[in-house]
Coordinates of N, CA and C in Angstrom, one line a residue:
X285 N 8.4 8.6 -7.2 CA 7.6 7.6 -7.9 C 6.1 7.7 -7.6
X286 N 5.9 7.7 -6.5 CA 4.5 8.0 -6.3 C 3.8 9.2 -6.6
X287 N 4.4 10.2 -5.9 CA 4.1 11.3 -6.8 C 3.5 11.5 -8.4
X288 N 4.5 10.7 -9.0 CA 4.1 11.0 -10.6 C 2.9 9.9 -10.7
X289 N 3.0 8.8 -10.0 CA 1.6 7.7 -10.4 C 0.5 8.4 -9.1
X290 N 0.5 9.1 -8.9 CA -0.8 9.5 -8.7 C -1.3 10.9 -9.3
X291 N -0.9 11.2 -10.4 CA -1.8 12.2 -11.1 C -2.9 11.2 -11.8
X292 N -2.4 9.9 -12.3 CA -3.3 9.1 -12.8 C -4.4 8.5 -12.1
X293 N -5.3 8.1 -12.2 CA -6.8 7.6 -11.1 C -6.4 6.3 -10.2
X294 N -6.0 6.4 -9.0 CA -5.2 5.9 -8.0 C -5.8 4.2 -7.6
X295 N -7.3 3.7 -8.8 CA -7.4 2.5 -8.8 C -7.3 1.9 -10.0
X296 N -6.4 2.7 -10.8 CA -5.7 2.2 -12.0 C -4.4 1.6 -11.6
X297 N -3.8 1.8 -10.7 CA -2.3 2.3 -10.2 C -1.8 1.2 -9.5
X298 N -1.5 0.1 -10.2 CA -0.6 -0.7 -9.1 C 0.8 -1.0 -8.7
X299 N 1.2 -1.1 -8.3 CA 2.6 -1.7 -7.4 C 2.9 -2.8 -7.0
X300 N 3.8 -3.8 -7.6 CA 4.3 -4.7 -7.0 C 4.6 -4.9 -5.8
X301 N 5.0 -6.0 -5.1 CA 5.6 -6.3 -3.6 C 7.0 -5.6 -3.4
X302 N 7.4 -5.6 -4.3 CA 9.1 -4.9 -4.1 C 8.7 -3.5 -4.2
X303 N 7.7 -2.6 -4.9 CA 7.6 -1.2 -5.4 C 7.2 -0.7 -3.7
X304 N 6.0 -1.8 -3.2 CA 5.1 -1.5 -2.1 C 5.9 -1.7 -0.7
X305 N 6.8 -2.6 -0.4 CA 8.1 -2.6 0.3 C 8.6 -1.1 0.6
X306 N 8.9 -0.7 -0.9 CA 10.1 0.4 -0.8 C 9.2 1.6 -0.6
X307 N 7.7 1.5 -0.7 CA 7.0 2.9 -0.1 C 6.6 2.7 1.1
X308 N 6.5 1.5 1.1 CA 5.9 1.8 2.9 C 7.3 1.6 3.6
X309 N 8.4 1.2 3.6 CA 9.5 0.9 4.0 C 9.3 -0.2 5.4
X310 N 8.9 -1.6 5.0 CA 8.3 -2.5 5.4 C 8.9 -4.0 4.9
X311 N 9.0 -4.7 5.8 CA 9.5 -6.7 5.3 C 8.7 -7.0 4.7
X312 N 8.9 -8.4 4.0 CA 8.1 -9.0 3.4 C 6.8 -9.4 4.5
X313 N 7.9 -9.6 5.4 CA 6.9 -10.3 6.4 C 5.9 -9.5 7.3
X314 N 6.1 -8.6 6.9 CA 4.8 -6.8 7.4 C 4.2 -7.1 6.7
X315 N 4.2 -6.9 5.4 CA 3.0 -7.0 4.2 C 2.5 -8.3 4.8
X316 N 3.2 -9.6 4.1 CA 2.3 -10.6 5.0 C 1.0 -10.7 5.6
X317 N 1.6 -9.8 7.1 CA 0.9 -9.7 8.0 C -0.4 -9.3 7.7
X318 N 0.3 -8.1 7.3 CA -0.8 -6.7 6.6 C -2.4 -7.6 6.0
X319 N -1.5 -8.5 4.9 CA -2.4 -8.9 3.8 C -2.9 -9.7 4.6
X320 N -2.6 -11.0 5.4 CA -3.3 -11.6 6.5 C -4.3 -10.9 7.3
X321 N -4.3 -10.0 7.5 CA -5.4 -9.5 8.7 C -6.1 -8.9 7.7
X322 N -6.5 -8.8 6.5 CA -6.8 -7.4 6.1 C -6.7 -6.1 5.7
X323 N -5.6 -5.7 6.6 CA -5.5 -4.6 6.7 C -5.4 -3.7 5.4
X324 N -4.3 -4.5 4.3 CA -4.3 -3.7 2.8 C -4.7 -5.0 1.9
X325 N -5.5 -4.1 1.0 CA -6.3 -5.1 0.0 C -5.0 -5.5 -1.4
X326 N -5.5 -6.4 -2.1 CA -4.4 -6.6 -3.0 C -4.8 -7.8 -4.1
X327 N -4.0 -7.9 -5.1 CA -5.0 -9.1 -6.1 C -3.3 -9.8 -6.4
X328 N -3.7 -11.1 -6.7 CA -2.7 -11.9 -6.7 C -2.5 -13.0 -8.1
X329 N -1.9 -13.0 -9.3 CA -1.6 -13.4 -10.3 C -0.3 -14.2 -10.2
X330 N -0.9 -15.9 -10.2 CA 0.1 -16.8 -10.1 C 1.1 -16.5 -8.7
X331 N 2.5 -15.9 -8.7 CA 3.0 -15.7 -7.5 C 3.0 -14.8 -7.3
X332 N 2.8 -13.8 -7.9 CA 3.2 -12.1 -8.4 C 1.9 -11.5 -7.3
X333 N 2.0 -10.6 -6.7 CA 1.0 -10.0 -5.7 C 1.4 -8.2 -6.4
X334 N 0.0 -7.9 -6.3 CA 0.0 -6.4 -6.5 C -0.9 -5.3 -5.6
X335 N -0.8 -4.3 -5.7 CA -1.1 -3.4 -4.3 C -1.6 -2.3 -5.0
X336 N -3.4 -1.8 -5.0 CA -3.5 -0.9 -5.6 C -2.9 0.3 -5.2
X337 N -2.7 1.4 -5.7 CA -2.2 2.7 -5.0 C -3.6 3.2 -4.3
X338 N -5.0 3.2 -4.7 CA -5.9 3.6 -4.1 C -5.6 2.8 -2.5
X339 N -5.6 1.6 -2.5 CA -5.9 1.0 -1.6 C -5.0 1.2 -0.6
X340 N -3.4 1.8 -0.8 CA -2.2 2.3 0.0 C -3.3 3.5 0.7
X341 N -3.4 4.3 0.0 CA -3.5 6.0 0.2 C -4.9 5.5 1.2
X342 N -5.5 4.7 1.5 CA -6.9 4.5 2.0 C -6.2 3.6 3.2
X343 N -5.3 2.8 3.3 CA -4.3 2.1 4.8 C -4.0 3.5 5.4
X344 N -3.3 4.0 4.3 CA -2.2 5.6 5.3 C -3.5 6.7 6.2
X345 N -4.3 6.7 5.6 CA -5.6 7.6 5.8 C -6.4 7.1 7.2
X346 N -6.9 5.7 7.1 CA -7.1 5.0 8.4 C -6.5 5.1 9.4
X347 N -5.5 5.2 9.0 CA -4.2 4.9 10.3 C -3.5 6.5 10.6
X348 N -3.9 7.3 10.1 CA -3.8 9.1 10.4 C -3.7 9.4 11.6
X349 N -3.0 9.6 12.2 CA -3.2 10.5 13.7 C -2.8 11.9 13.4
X350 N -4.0 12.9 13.9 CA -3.6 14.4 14.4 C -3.2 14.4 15.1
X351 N -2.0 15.8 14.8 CA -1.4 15.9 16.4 C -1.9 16.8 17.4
X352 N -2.2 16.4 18.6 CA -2.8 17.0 19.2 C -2.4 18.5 19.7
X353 N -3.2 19.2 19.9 CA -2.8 21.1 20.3 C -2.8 21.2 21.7
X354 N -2.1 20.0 22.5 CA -1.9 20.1 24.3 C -3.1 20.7 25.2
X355 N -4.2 20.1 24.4 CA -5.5 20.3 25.1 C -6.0 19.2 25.9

């Protein structure tokens, strides 16, 4: 699923709370959090909450660790 929505321009691209759940493989109550502190951006219509795909790929990117070469 992701895959195929990101050939299209990734702040066109959004995902529901259930879609964004099953990619990050996360509780409601992580996102929550998430959205509470900041950490992932997101726009909210009536109860319905949505999750850019830009804004995923820019959380995962932040939060990147190299692995290190036992230096």
């Amino acid at each position: 699923m992701l895959k195929d929505k990101q050939r299209t321009n990734p702040d066109q691209v959004f995902f529901d709370t259930q879609e964004f759940l099953q990619i990050m493989n996360i509780s409601k109550r992580t996102a929550q959090h998430w959205r509470d502190s900041g950490l992932i951006g997101y726009c909210q219509i009536g109860y319905k909450i949505y999750y850019r795909l830009s804004d995923i790929l820019e959380l995962l990117n932040k939060n990147f660790k190299s692995p290190t070469n036992g230096k």
